[in-house]
mmCIF file as Biopython writes it, N, C-alpha, C and O atoms, coordinates in Angstrom:
data_model
#
loop_
_atom_site.group_PDB
_atom_site.id
_atom_site.type_symbol
_atom_site.label_atom_id
_atom_site.label_alt_id
_atom_site.label_comp_id
_atom_site.label_asym_id
_atom_site.label_entity_id
_atom_site.label_seq_id
_atom_site.pdbx_PDB_ins_code
_atom_site.Cartn_x
_atom_site.Cartn_y
_atom_site.Cartn_z
_atom_site.occupancy
_atom_site.B_iso_or_equiv
_atom_site.auth_seq_id
_atom_site.auth_asym_id
_atom_site.pdbx_PDB_model_num
ATOM 1   N N  . GLU A ? 1  ? 0.833   -1.190  0.000   1.0 0.0 1  A 1 
ATOM 2   C CA . GLU A ? 1  ? 0.000   0.000   0.000   1.0 0.0 1  A 1 
ATOM 3   C C  . GLU A ? 1  ? 0.869   1.242   0.000   1.0 0.0 1  A 1 
ATOM 4   O O  . GLU A ? 1  ? 1.958   1.267   0.574   1.0 0.0 1  A 1 
ATOM 5   N N  . ALA A ? 2  ? 0.372   2.242   -0.643  1.0 0.0 2  A 1 
ATOM 6   C CA . ALA A ? 2  ? 1.099   3.504   -0.720  1.0 0.0 2  A 1 
ATOM 7   C C  . ALA A ? 2  ? 0.121   4.639   -0.443  1.0 0.0 2  A 1 
ATOM 8   O O  . ALA A ? 2  ? -0.544  5.114   -1.363  1.0 0.0 2  A 1 
ATOM 9   N N  . PRO A ? 3  ? 0.021   5.083   0.812   1.0 0.0 3  A 1 
ATOM 10  C CA . PRO A ? 3  ? -0.937  6.131   1.158   1.0 0.0 3  A 1 
ATOM 11  C C  . PRO A ? 3  ? -0.655  7.468   0.480   1.0 0.0 3  A 1 
ATOM 12  O O  . PRO A ? 3  ? -1.510  8.354   0.480   1.0 0.0 3  A 1 
ATOM 13  N N  . SER A ? 4  ? 0.527   7.622   -0.094  1.0 0.0 4  A 1 
ATOM 14  C CA . SER A ? 4  ? 0.855   8.887   -0.763  1.0 0.0 4  A 1 
ATOM 15  C C  . SER A ? 4  ? 0.204   8.990   -2.137  1.0 0.0 4  A 1 
ATOM 16  O O  . SER A ? 4  ? 0.239   10.052  -2.758  1.0 0.0 4  A 1 
ATOM 17  N N  . ILE A ? 5  ? -0.389  7.904   -2.617  1.0 0.0 5  A 1 
ATOM 18  C CA . ILE A ? 5  ? -1.042  7.939   -3.926  1.0 0.0 5  A 1 
ATOM 19  C C  . ILE A ? 5  ? -2.438  8.521   -3.762  1.0 0.0 5  A 1 
ATOM 20  O O  . ILE A ? 5  ? -3.329  7.904   -3.178  1.0 0.0 5  A 1 
ATOM 21  N N  . VAL A ? 6  ? -2.600  9.729   -4.298  1.0 0.0 6  A 1 
ATOM 22  C CA . VAL A ? 6  ? -3.887  10.424  -4.172  1.0 0.0 6  A 1 
ATOM 23  C C  . VAL A ? 6  ? -4.389  10.965  -5.515  1.0 0.0 6  A 1 
ATOM 24  O O  . VAL A ? 6  ? -5.465  11.556  -5.598  1.0 0.0 6  A 1 
ATOM 25  N N  . SER A ? 7  ? -3.591  10.753  -6.557  1.0 0.0 7  A 1 
ATOM 26  C CA . SER A ? 7  ? -3.989  11.253  -7.874  1.0 0.0 7  A 1 
ATOM 27  C C  . SER A ? 7  ? -3.275  10.440  -8.946  1.0 0.0 7  A 1 
ATOM 28  O O  . SER A ? 7  ? -2.405  9.621   -8.647  1.0 0.0 7  A 1 
ATOM 29  N N  . GLU A ? 8  ? -3.651  10.675  -10.187 1.0 0.0 8  A 1 
ATOM 30  C CA . GLU A ? 8  ? -2.989  9.989   -11.296 1.0 0.0 8  A 1 
ATOM 31  C C  . GLU A ? 8  ? -1.501  10.334  -11.317 1.0 0.0 8  A 1 
ATOM 32  O O  . GLU A ? 8  ? -0.659  9.478   -11.590 1.0 0.0 8  A 1 
ATOM 33  N N  . ARG A ? 9  ? -1.191  11.580  -11.031 1.0 0.0 9  A 1 
ATOM 34  C CA . ARG A ? 9  ? 0.207   12.015  -11.042 1.0 0.0 9  A 1 
ATOM 35  C C  . ARG A ? 9  ? 1.022   11.317  -9.955  1.0 0.0 9  A 1 
ATOM 36  O O  . ARG A ? 9  ? 2.128   10.847  -10.223 1.0 0.0 9  A 1 
ATOM 37  N N  . THR A ? 10 ? 0.487   11.242  -8.721  1.0 0.0 10 A 1 
ATOM 38  C CA . THR A ? 10 ? 1.242   10.595  -7.654  1.0 0.0 10 A 1 
ATOM 39  C C  . THR A ? 10 ? 1.349   9.089   -7.893  1.0 0.0 10 A 1 
ATOM 40  O O  . THR A ? 10 ? 2.334   8.468   -7.495  1.0 0.0 10 A 1 
ATOM 41  N N  . MET A ? 11 ? 0.339   8.497   -8.540  1.0 0.0 11 A 1 
ATOM 42  C CA . MET A ? 11 ? 0.433   7.078   -8.874  1.0 0.0 11 A 1 
ATOM 43  C C  . MET A ? 11 ? 1.519   6.865   -9.921  1.0 0.0 11 A 1 
ATOM 44  O O  . MET A ? 11 ? 2.311   5.928   -9.815  1.0 0.0 11 A 1 
ATOM 45  N N  . SER A ? 12 ? 1.559   7.723   -10.921 1.0 0.0 12 A 1 
ATOM 46  C CA . SER A ? 12 ? 2.589   7.632   -11.948 1.0 0.0 12 A 1 
ATOM 47  C C  . SER A ? 12 ? 3.977   7.785   -11.328 1.0 0.0 12 A 1 
ATOM 48  O O  . SER A ? 12 ? 4.896   7.034   -11.655 1.0 0.0 12 A 1 
ATOM 49  N N  . ASP A ? 13 ? 4.121   8.751   -10.441 1.0 0.0 13 A 1 
ATOM 50  C CA . ASP A ? 13 ? 5.402   8.957   -9.758  1.0 0.0 13 A 1 
ATOM 51  C C  . ASP A ? 13 ? 5.797   7.716   -8.957  1.0 0.0 13 A 1 
ATOM 52  O O  . ASP A ? 13 ? 6.961   7.317   -8.953  1.0 0.0 13 A 1 
ATOM 53  N N  . TYR A ? 14 ? 4.815   7.110   -8.279  1.0 0.0 14 A 1 
ATOM 54  C CA . TYR A ? 14 ? 5.072   5.905   -7.488  1.0 0.0 14 A 1 
ATOM 55  C C  . TYR A ? 14 ? 5.554   4.763   -8.378  1.0 0.0 14 A 1 
ATOM 56  O O  . TYR A ? 14 ? 6.542   4.104   -8.052  1.0 0.0 14 A 1 
ATOM 57  N N  . TYR A ? 15 ? 4.872   4.521   -9.494  1.0 0.0 15 A 1 
ATOM 58  C CA . TYR A ? 15 ? 5.257   3.423   -10.370 1.0 0.0 15 A 1 
ATOM 59  C C  . TYR A ? 15 ? 6.614   3.663   -11.024 1.0 0.0 15 A 1 
ATOM 60  O O  . TYR A ? 15 ? 7.327   2.708   -11.332 1.0 0.0 15 A 1 
ATOM 61  N N  . ARG A ? 16 ? 6.974   4.911   -11.236 1.0 0.0 16 A 1 
ATOM 62  C CA . ARG A ? 16 ? 8.295   5.184   -11.805 1.0 0.0 16 A 1 
ATOM 63  C C  . ARG A ? 16 ? 9.397   4.774   -10.829 1.0 0.0 16 A 1 
ATOM 64  O O  . ARG A ? 16 ? 10.517  4.479   -11.246 1.0 0.0 16 A 1 
ATOM 65  N N  . VAL A ? 17 ? 9.087   4.754   -9.537  1.0 0.0 17 A 1 
ATOM 66  C CA . VAL A ? 17 ? 10.060  4.344   -8.526  1.0 0.0 17 A 1 
ATOM 67  C C  . VAL A ? 17 ? 9.912   2.849   -8.216  1.0 0.0 17 A 1 
ATOM 68  O O  . VAL A ? 17 ? 10.906  2.123   -8.207  1.0 0.0 17 A 1 
ATOM 69  N N  . ALA A ? 18 ? 8.682   2.384   -7.964  1.0 0.0 18 A 1 
ATOM 70  C CA . ALA A ? 18 ? 8.454   1.019   -7.506  1.0 0.0 18 A 1 
ATOM 71  C C  . ALA A ? 18 ? 8.204   0.039   -8.642  1.0 0.0 18 A 1 
ATOM 72  O O  . ALA A ? 18 ? 8.360   -1.169  -8.461  1.0 0.0 18 A 1 
ATOM 73  N N  . GLY A ? 19 ? 7.823   0.534   -9.794  1.0 0.0 19 A 1 
ATOM 74  C CA . GLY A ? 19 ? 7.471   -0.349  -10.902 1.0 0.0 19 A 1 
ATOM 75  C C  . GLY A ? 19 ? 8.599   -0.509  -11.892 1.0 0.0 19 A 1 
ATOM 76  O O  . GLY A ? 19 ? 9.698   0.020   -11.725 1.0 0.0 19 A 1 
ATOM 77  N N  . GLU A ? 20 ? 8.284   -1.260  -12.926 1.0 0.0 20 A 1 
ATOM 78  C CA . GLU A ? 20 ? 9.223   -1.462  -14.014 1.0 0.0 20 A 1 
ATOM 79  C C  . GLU A ? 20 ? 8.529   -1.066  -15.305 1.0 0.0 20 A 1 
ATOM 80  O O  . GLU A ? 20 ? 7.334   -1.301  -15.484 1.0 0.0 20 A 1 
ATOM 81  N N  . GLU A ? 21 ? 9.292   -0.467  -16.191 1.0 0.0 21 A 1 
ATOM 82  C CA . GLU A ? 21 ? 8.727   -0.034  -17.457 1.0 0.0 21 A 1 
ATOM 83  C C  . GLU A ? 21 ? 8.329   -1.255  -18.272 1.0 0.0 21 A 1 
ATOM 84  O O  . GLU A ? 21 ? 9.076   -2.230  -18.360 1.0 0.0 21 A 1 
ATOM 85  N N  . ARG A ? 22 ? 7.153   -1.189  -18.861 1.0 0.0 22 A 1 
ATOM 86  C CA . ARG A ? 22 ? 6.677   -2.294  -19.692 1.0 0.0 22 A 1 
ATOM 87  C C  . ARG A ? 22 ? 7.372   -2.252  -21.030 1.0 0.0 22 A 1 
ATOM 88  O O  . ARG A ? 22 ? 7.733   -1.185  -21.526 1.0 0.0 22 A 1 
ATOM 89  N N  . HIS A ? 23 ? 7.558   -3.425  -21.611 1.0 0.0 23 A 1 
ATOM 90  C CA . HIS A ? 23 ? 8.291   -3.517  -22.867 1.0 0.0 23 A 1 
ATOM 91  C C  . HIS A ? 23 ? 7.490   -3.011  -24.058 1.0 0.0 23 A 1 
ATOM 92  O O  . HIS A ? 23 ? 8.065   -2.478  -25.007 1.0 0.0 23 A 1 
ATOM 93  N N  . LEU A ? 24 ? 6.188   -3.167  -24.021 1.0 0.0 24 A 1 
ATOM 94  C CA . LEU A ? 24 ? 5.377   -2.825  -25.189 1.0 0.0 24 A 1 
ATOM 95  C C  . LEU A ? 24 ? 5.196   -1.330  -25.367 1.0 0.0 24 A 1 
ATOM 96  O O  . LEU A ? 24 ? 5.195   -0.831  -26.493 1.0 0.0 24 A 1 
ATOM 97  N N  . ARG A ? 25 ? 5.045   -0.623  -24.276 1.0 0.0 25 A 1 
ATOM 98  C CA . ARG A ? 25 ? 4.835   0.828   -24.366 1.0 0.0 25 A 1 
ATOM 99  C C  . ARG A ? 25 ? 5.668   1.488   -23.288 1.0 0.0 25 A 1 
ATOM 100 O O  . ARG A ? 25 ? 5.544   1.148   -22.112 1.0 0.0 25 A 1 
ATOM 101 N N  . SER A ? 26 ? 6.495   2.405   -23.667 1.0 0.0 26 A 1 
ATOM 102 C CA . SER A ? 26 ? 7.415   3.001   -22.709 1.0 0.0 26 A 1 
ATOM 103 C C  . SER A ? 26 ? 6.739   3.967   -21.744 1.0 0.0 26 A 1 
ATOM 104 O O  . SER A ? 26 ? 7.356   4.384   -20.764 1.0 0.0 26 A 1 
ATOM 105 N N  . ASP A ? 27 ? 5.482   4.331   -21.998 1.0 0.0 27 A 1 
ATOM 106 C CA . ASP A ? 27 ? 4.810   5.262   -21.091 1.0 0.0 27 A 1 
ATOM 107 C C  . ASP A ? 27 ? 3.932   4.529   -20.076 1.0 0.0 27 A 1 
ATOM 108 O O  . ASP A ? 27 ? 3.171   5.162   -19.345 1.0 0.0 27 A 1 
ATOM 109 N N  . LYS A ? 28 ? 4.034   3.199   -20.027 1.0 0.0 28 A 1 
ATOM 110 C CA . LYS A ? 28 ? 3.233   2.408   -19.089 1.0 0.0 28 A 1 
ATOM 111 C C  . LYS A ? 28 ? 4.164   1.718   -18.108 1.0 0.0 28 A 1 
ATOM 112 O O  . LYS A ? 28 ? 5.260   1.286   -18.467 1.0 0.0 28 A 1 
ATOM 113 N N  . TRP A ? 29 ? 3.706   1.621   -16.853 1.0 0.0 29 A 1 
ATOM 114 C CA . TRP A ? 29 ? 4.525   1.042   -15.793 1.0 0.0 29 A 1 
ATOM 115 C C  . TRP A ? 29 ? 3.717   0.008   -15.034 1.0 0.0 29 A 1 
ATOM 116 O O  . TRP A ? 29 ? 2.512   0.174   -14.842 1.0 0.0 29 A 1 
ATOM 117 N N  . ASP A ? 30 ? 4.375   -1.061  -14.600 1.0 0.0 30 A 1 
ATOM 118 C CA . ASP A ? 30 ? 3.760   -2.091  -13.773 1.0 0.0 30 A 1 
ATOM 119 C C  . ASP A ? 30 ? 4.759   -2.524  -12.716 1.0 0.0 30 A 1 
ATOM 120 O O  . ASP A ? 30 ? 5.967   -2.368  -12.890 1.0 0.0 30 A 1 
ATOM 121 N N  . THR A ? 31 ? 4.252   -3.067  -11.624 1.0 0.0 31 A 1 
ATOM 122 C CA . THR A ? 31 ? 5.148   -3.698  -10.669 1.0 0.0 31 A 1 
ATOM 123 C C  . THR A ? 31 ? 5.578   -5.035  -11.246 1.0 0.0 31 A 1 
ATOM 124 O O  . THR A ? 31 ? 4.956   -5.538  -12.181 1.0 0.0 31 A 1 
ATOM 125 N N  . GLU A ? 32 ? 6.619   -5.604  -10.703 1.0 0.0 32 A 1 
ATOM 126 C CA . GLU A ? 32 ? 7.080   -6.920  -11.155 1.0 0.0 32 A 1 
ATOM 127 C C  . GLU A ? 32 ? 5.988   -7.966  -10.947 1.0 0.0 32 A 1 
ATOM 128 O O  . GLU A ? 32 ? 5.792   -8.837  -11.794 1.0 0.0 32 A 1 
ATOM 129 N N  . ALA A ? 33 ? 5.273   -7.883  -9.817  1.0 0.0 33 A 1 
ATOM 130 C CA . ALA A ? 33 ? 4.185   -8.837  -9.538  1.0 0.0 33 A 1 
ATOM 131 C C  . ALA A ? 33 ? 3.070   -8.712  -10.573 1.0 0.0 33 A 1 
ATOM 132 O O  . ALA A ? 33 ? 2.515   -9.725  -10.999 1.0 0.0 33 A 1 
ATOM 133 N N  . ALA A ? 34 ? 2.735   -7.500  -10.981 1.0 0.0 34 A 1 
ATOM 134 C CA . ALA A ? 34 ? 1.695   -7.304  -11.988 1.0 0.0 34 A 1 
ATOM 135 C C  . ALA A ? 34 ? 2.146   -7.859  -13.334 1.0 0.0 34 A 1 
ATOM 136 O O  . ALA A ? 34 ? 1.341   -8.436  -14.065 1.0 0.0 34 A 1 
ATOM 137 N N  . GLN A ? 35 ? 3.409   -7.692  -13.665 1.0 0.0 35 A 1 
ATOM 138 C CA . GLN A ? 35 ? 3.918   -8.240  -14.920 1.0 0.0 35 A 1 
ATOM 139 C C  . GLN A ? 35 ? 3.862   -9.763  -14.902 1.0 0.0 35 A 1 
ATOM 140 O O  . GLN A ? 35 ? 3.481   -10.379 -15.898 1.0 0.0 35 A 1 
ATOM 141 N N  . ARG A ? 36 ? 4.240   -10.383 -13.769 1.0 0.0 36 A 1 
ATOM 142 C CA . ARG A ? 36 ? 4.179   -11.848 -13.669 1.0 0.0 36 A 1 
ATOM 143 C C  . ARG A ? 36 ? 2.743   -12.334 -13.791 1.0 0.0 36 A 1 
ATOM 144 O O  . ARG A ? 36 ? 2.472   -13.313 -14.486 1.0 0.0 36 A 1 
ATOM 145 N N  . ALA A ? 37 ? 1.820   -11.647 -13.114 1.0 0.0 37 A 1 
ATOM 146 C CA . ALA A ? 37 ? 0.405   -12.039 -13.189 1.0 0.0 37 A 1 
ATOM 147 C C  . ALA A ? 37 ? -0.100  -11.931 -14.626 1.0 0.0 37 A 1 
ATOM 148 O O  . ALA A ? 37 ? -0.829  -12.806 -15.093 1.0 0.0 37 A 1 
ATOM 149 N N  . GLY A ? 38 ? 0.277   -10.882 -15.317 1.0 0.0 38 A 1 
ATOM 150 C CA . GLY A ? 38 ? -0.119  -10.709 -16.712 1.0 0.0 38 A 1 
ATOM 151 C C  . GLY A ? 38 ? 0.423   -11.818 -17.597 1.0 0.0 38 A 1 
ATOM 152 O O  . GLY A ? 38 ? -0.272  -12.294 -18.495 1.0 0.0 38 A 1 
ATOM 153 N N  . GLU A ? 39 ? 1.660   -12.232 -17.351 1.0 0.0 39 A 1 
ATOM 154 C CA . GLU A ? 39 ? 2.242   -13.328 -18.131 1.0 0.0 39 A 1 
ATOM 155 C C  . GLU A ? 39 ? 1.483   -14.629 -17.899 1.0 0.0 39 A 1 
ATOM 156 O O  . GLU A ? 39 ? 1.238   -15.384 -18.839 1.0 0.0 39 A 1 
ATOM 157 N N  . ILE A ? 40 ? 1.113   -14.888 -16.655 1.0 0.0 40 A 1 
ATOM 158 C CA . ILE A ? 40 ? 0.350   -16.098 -16.323 1.0 0.0 40 A 1 
ATOM 159 C C  . ILE A ? 40 ? -1.001  -16.077 -17.020 1.0 0.0 40 A 1 
ATOM 160 O O  . ILE A ? 40 ? -1.417  -17.077 -17.605 1.0 0.0 40 A 1 
ATOM 161 N N  . VAL A ? 41 ? -1.684  -14.944 -16.959 1.0 0.0 41 A 1 
ATOM 162 C CA . VAL A ? 41 ? -3.009  -14.833 -17.597 1.0 0.0 41 A 1 
ATOM 163 C C  . VAL A ? 41 ? -2.891  -15.008 -19.104 1.0 0.0 41 A 1 
ATOM 164 O O  . VAL A ? 41 ? -3.689  -15.731 -19.701 1.0 0.0 41 A 1 
ATOM 165 N N  . ARG A ? 42 ? -1.912  -14.360 -19.731 1.0 0.0 42 A 1 
ATOM 166 C CA . ARG A ? 42 ? -1.739  -14.508 -21.176 1.0 0.0 42 A 1 
ATOM 167 C C  . ARG A ? 42 ? -1.465  -15.966 -21.562 1.0 0.0 42 A 1 
ATOM 168 O O  . ARG A ? 42 ? -1.995  -16.462 -22.556 1.0 0.0 42 A 1 
ATOM 169 N N  . ARG A ? 43 ? -0.632  -16.644 -20.767 1.0 0.0 43 A 1 
ATOM 170 C CA . ARG A ? 43 ? -0.330  -18.045 -21.057 1.0 0.0 43 A 1 
ATOM 171 C C  . ARG A ? 43 ? -1.581  -18.912 -20.907 1.0 0.0 43 A 1 
ATOM 172 O O  . ARG A ? 43 ? -1.833  -19.780 -21.743 1.0 0.0 43 A 1 
ATOM 173 N N  . GLU A ? 44 ? -2.371  -18.687 -19.842 1.0 0.0 44 A 1 
ATOM 174 C CA . GLU A ? 44 ? -3.592  -19.459 -19.635 1.0 0.0 44 A 1 
ATOM 175 C C  . GLU A ? 44 ? -4.614  -19.215 -20.739 1.0 0.0 44 A 1 
ATOM 176 O O  . GLU A ? 44 ? -5.281  -20.150 -21.184 1.0 0.0 44 A 1 
ATOM 177 N N  . VAL A ? 45 ? -4.741  -17.981 -21.179 1.0 0.0 45 A 1 
ATOM 178 C CA . VAL A ? 45 ? -5.680  -17.672 -22.261 1.0 0.0 45 A 1 
ATOM 179 C C  . VAL A ? 45 ? -5.227  -18.353 -23.548 1.0 0.0 45 A 1 
ATOM 180 O O  . VAL A ? 45 ? -6.048  -18.918 -24.270 1.0 0.0 45 A 1 
ATOM 181 N N  . ALA A ? 46 ? -3.931  -18.306 -23.841 1.0 0.0 46 A 1 
ATOM 182 C CA . ALA A ? 46 ? -3.410  -18.947 -25.055 1.0 0.0 46 A 1 
ATOM 183 C C  . ALA A ? 46 ? -3.620  -20.453 -24.996 1.0 0.0 46 A 1 
ATOM 184 O O  . ALA A ? 46 ? -4.017  -21.058 -25.992 1.0 0.0 46 A 1 
ATOM 185 N N  . GLU A ? 47 ? -3.361  -21.067 -23.843 1.0 0.0 47 A 1 
ATOM 186 C CA . GLU A ? 47 ? -3.561  -22.512 -23.698 1.0 0.0 47 A 1 
ATOM 187 C C  . GLU A ? 47 ? -5.026  -22.876 -23.881 1.0 0.0 47 A 1 
ATOM 188 O O  . GLU A ? 47 ? -5.341  -23.875 -24.526 1.0 0.0 47 A 1 
ATOM 189 N N  . SER A ? 48 ? -5.915  -22.080 -23.323 1.0 0.0 48 A 1 
ATOM 190 C CA . SER A ? 48 ? -7.350  -22.325 -23.463 1.0 0.0 48 A 1 
ATOM 191 C C  . SER A ? 48 ? -7.770  -22.223 -24.922 1.0 0.0 48 A 1 
ATOM 192 O O  . SER A ? 48 ? -8.537  -23.051 -25.413 1.0 0.0 48 A 1 
ATOM 193 N N  . HIS A ? 49 ? -7.269  -21.208 -25.612 1.0 0.0 49 A 1 
ATOM 194 C CA . HIS A ? 49 ? -7.584  -21.025 -27.031 1.0 0.0 49 A 1 
ATOM 195 C C  . HIS A ? 49 ? -7.085  -22.226 -27.832 1.0 0.0 49 A 1 
ATOM 196 O O  . HIS A ? 49 ? -7.815  -22.770 -28.661 1.0 0.0 49 A 1 
ATOM 197 N N  . ASN A ? 50 ? -5.845  -22.634 -27.585 1.0 0.0 50 A 1 
ATOM 198 C CA . ASN A ? 50 ? -5.274  -23.760 -28.320 1.0 0.0 50 A 1 
ATOM 199 C C  . ASN A ? 50 ? -6.069  -25.044 -28.073 1.0 0.0 50 A 1 
ATOM 200 O O  . ASN A ? 50 ? -6.258  -25.844 -28.989 1.0 0.0 50 A 1 
ATOM 201 N N  . THR A ? 51 ? -6.530  -25.238 -26.845 1.0 0.0 51 A 1 
ATOM 202 C CA . THR A ? 51 ? -7.333  -26.415 -26.513 1.0 0.0 51 A 1 
ATOM 203 C C  . THR A ? 51 ? -8.655  -26.388 -27.272 1.0 0.0 51 A 1 
ATOM 204 O O  . THR A ? 51 ? -9.079  -27.406 -27.818 1.0 0.0 51 A 1 
ATOM 205 N N  . ARG A ? 52 ? -9.310  -25.222 -27.309 1.0 0.0 52 A 1 
ATOM 206 C CA . ARG A ? 52 ? -10.588 -25.108 -28.032 1.0 0.0 52 A 1 
ATOM 207 C C  . ARG A ? 52 ? -10.405 -25.349 -29.525 1.0 0.0 52 A 1 
ATOM 208 O O  . ARG A ? 52 ? -11.241 -26.000 -30.153 1.0 0.0 52 A 1 
ATOM 209 N N  . VAL A ? 53 ? -9.328  -24.835 -30.096 1.0 0.0 53 A 1 
ATOM 210 C CA . VAL A ? 53 ? -9.062  -25.048 -31.521 1.0 0.0 53 A 1 
ATOM 211 C C  . VAL A ? 53 ? -8.851  -26.533 -31.783 1.0 0.0 53 A 1 
ATOM 212 O O  . VAL A ? 53 ? -9.413  -27.079 -32.732 1.0 0.0 53 A 1 
ATOM 213 N N  . ALA A ? 54 ? -8.047  -27.190 -30.953 1.0 0.0 54 A 1 
ATOM 214 C CA . ALA A ? 54 ? -7.793  -28.619 -31.137 1.0 0.0 54 A 1 
ATOM 215 C C  . ALA A ? 54 ? -9.085  -29.429 -31.003 1.0 0.0 54 A 1 
ATOM 216 O O  . ALA A ? 54 ? -9.315  -30.367 -31.766 1.0 0.0 54 A 1 
ATOM 217 N N  . GLN A ? 55 ? -9.919  -29.066 -30.041 1.0 0.0 55 A 1 
ATOM 218 C CA . GLN A ? 55 ? -11.191 -29.769 -29.871 1.0 0.0 55 A 1 
ATOM 219 C C  . GLN A ? 55 ? -12.102 -29.559 -31.077 1.0 0.0 55 A 1 
ATOM 220 O O  . GLN A ? 55 ? -12.789 -30.488 -31.502 1.0 0.0 55 A 1 
ATOM 221 N N  . SER A ? 56 ? -12.112 -28.374 -31.619 1.0 0.0 56 A 1 
ATOM 222 C CA . SER A ? 56 ? -12.930 -28.074 -32.795 1.0 0.0 56 A 1 
ATOM 223 C C  . SER A ? 56 ? -12.467 -28.889 -33.999 1.0 0.0 56 A 1 
ATOM 224 O O  . SER A ? 56 ? -13.285 -29.438 -34.738 1.0 0.0 56 A 1 
ATOM 225 N N  . ILE A ? 57 ? -11.166 -28.963 -34.190 1.0 0.0 57 A 1 
ATOM 226 C CA . ILE A ? 57 ? -10.613 -29.747 -35.294 1.0 0.0 57 A 1 
ATOM 227 C C  . ILE A ? 57 ? -10.971 -31.216 -35.121 1.0 0.0 57 A 1 
ATOM 228 O O  . ILE A ? 57 ? -11.396 -31.872 -36.072 1.0 0.0 57 A 1 
ATOM 229 N N  . GLN A ? 58 ? -10.802 -31.728 -33.917 1.0 0.0 58 A 1 
ATOM 230 C CA . GLN A ? 58 ? -11.125 -33.124 -33.642 1.0 0.0 58 A 1 
ATOM 231 C C  . GLN A ? 58 ? -12.604 -33.403 -33.858 1.0 0.0 58 A 1 
ATOM 232 O O  . GLN A ? 58 ? -12.975 -34.450 -34.389 1.0 0.0 58 A 1 
ATOM 233 N N  . SER A ? 59 ? -13.442 -32.467 -33.446 1.0 0.0 59 A 1 
ATOM 234 C CA . SER A ? 59 ? -14.876 -32.625 -33.612 1.0 0.0 59 A 1 
ATOM 235 C C  . SER A ? 59 ? -15.251 -32.693 -35.096 1.0 0.0 59 A 1 
ATOM 236 O O  . SER A ? 59 ? -16.075 -33.517 -35.492 1.0 0.0 59 A 1 
ATOM 237 N N  . ARG A ? 60 ? -14.652 -31.834 -35.906 1.0 0.0 60 A 1 
ATOM 238 C CA . ARG A ? 60 ? -14.929 -31.842 -37.347 1.0 0.0 60 A 1 
ATOM 239 C C  . ARG A ? 60 ? -14.453 -33.136 -37.988 1.0 0.0 60 A 1 
ATOM 240 O O  . ARG A ? 60 ? -15.127 -33.692 -38.855 1.0 0.0 60 A 1 
ATOM 241 N N  . ARG A ? 61 ? -13.297 -33.611 -37.562 1.0 0.0 61 A 1 
ATOM 242 C CA . ARG A ? 61 ? -12.775 -34.868 -38.100 1.0 0.0 61 A 1 
ATOM 243 C C  . ARG A ? 61 ? -13.691 -36.038 -37.735 1.0 0.0 61 A 1 
ATOM 244 O O  . ARG A ? 61 ? -13.958 -36.913 -38.559 1.0 0.0 61 A 1 
ATOM 245 N N  . SER A ? 62 ? -14.166 -36.039 -36.488 1.0 0.0 62 A 1 
ATOM 246 C CA . SER A ? 62 ? -15.052 -37.096 -36.027 1.0 0.0 62 A 1 
ATOM 247 C C  . SER A ? 62 ? -16.389 -37.073 -36.760 1.0 0.0 62 A 1 
ATOM 248 O O  . SER A ? 62 ? -17.015 -38.114 -36.954 1.0 0.0 62 A 1 
ATOM 249 N N  . ALA A ? 63 ? -16.815 -35.900 -37.160 1.0 0.0 63 A 1 
ATOM 250 C CA . ALA A ? 63 ? -18.081 -35.754 -37.862 1.0 0.0 63 A 1 
ATOM 251 C C  . ALA A ? 63 ? -17.946 -36.029 -39.361 1.0 0.0 63 A 1 
ATOM 252 O O  . ALA A ? 63 ? -18.920 -35.938 -40.108 1.0 0.0 63 A 1 
ATOM 253 N N  . GLY A ? 64 ? -16.735 -36.364 -39.787 1.0 0.0 64 A 1 
ATOM 254 C CA . GLY A ? 64 ? -16.513 -36.669 -41.194 1.0 0.0 64 A 1 
ATOM 255 C C  . GLY A ? 64 ? -16.142 -35.461 -42.023 1.0 0.0 64 A 1 
ATOM 256 O O  . GLY A ? 64 ? -16.179 -35.512 -43.252 1.0 0.0 64 A 1 
ATOM 257 N N  . GLY A ? 65 ? -15.782 -34.367 -41.357 1.0 0.0 65 A 1 
ATOM 258 C CA . GLY A ? 65 ? -15.416 -33.152 -42.077 1.0 0.0 65 A 1 
ATOM 259 C C  . GLY A ? 65 ? -14.062 -33.240 -42.736 1.0 0.0 65 A 1 
ATOM 260 O O  . GLY A ? 65 ? -13.760 -32.438 -43.619 1.0 0.0 65 A 1 
ATOM 261 N N  . GLU A ? 66 ? -13.225 -34.202 -42.331 1.0 0.0 66 A 1 
ATOM 262 C CA . GLU A ? 66 ? -11.896 -34.365 -42.954 1.0 0.0 66 A 1 
ATOM 263 C C  . GLU A ? 66 ? -11.572 -35.813 -43.083 1.0 0.0 66 A 1 
ATOM 264 O O  . GLU A ? 66 ? -10.502 -36.165 -43.580 1.0 0.0 66 A 1 
#
């Protein structure tokens, strides 16, 4: 917690000290924990998508589509 954060400006100042610059956009900042959480979510979403695609392909093959 950072009680000194009371505005967008003070939050930005805080992240410039406590956070790390994001690789995609240099004007955005995240803490290391937020970056790790984002990586986990992106990986889980990609895995879920890949699973759905594979299931769809298998379903079409089973139905005689290929």
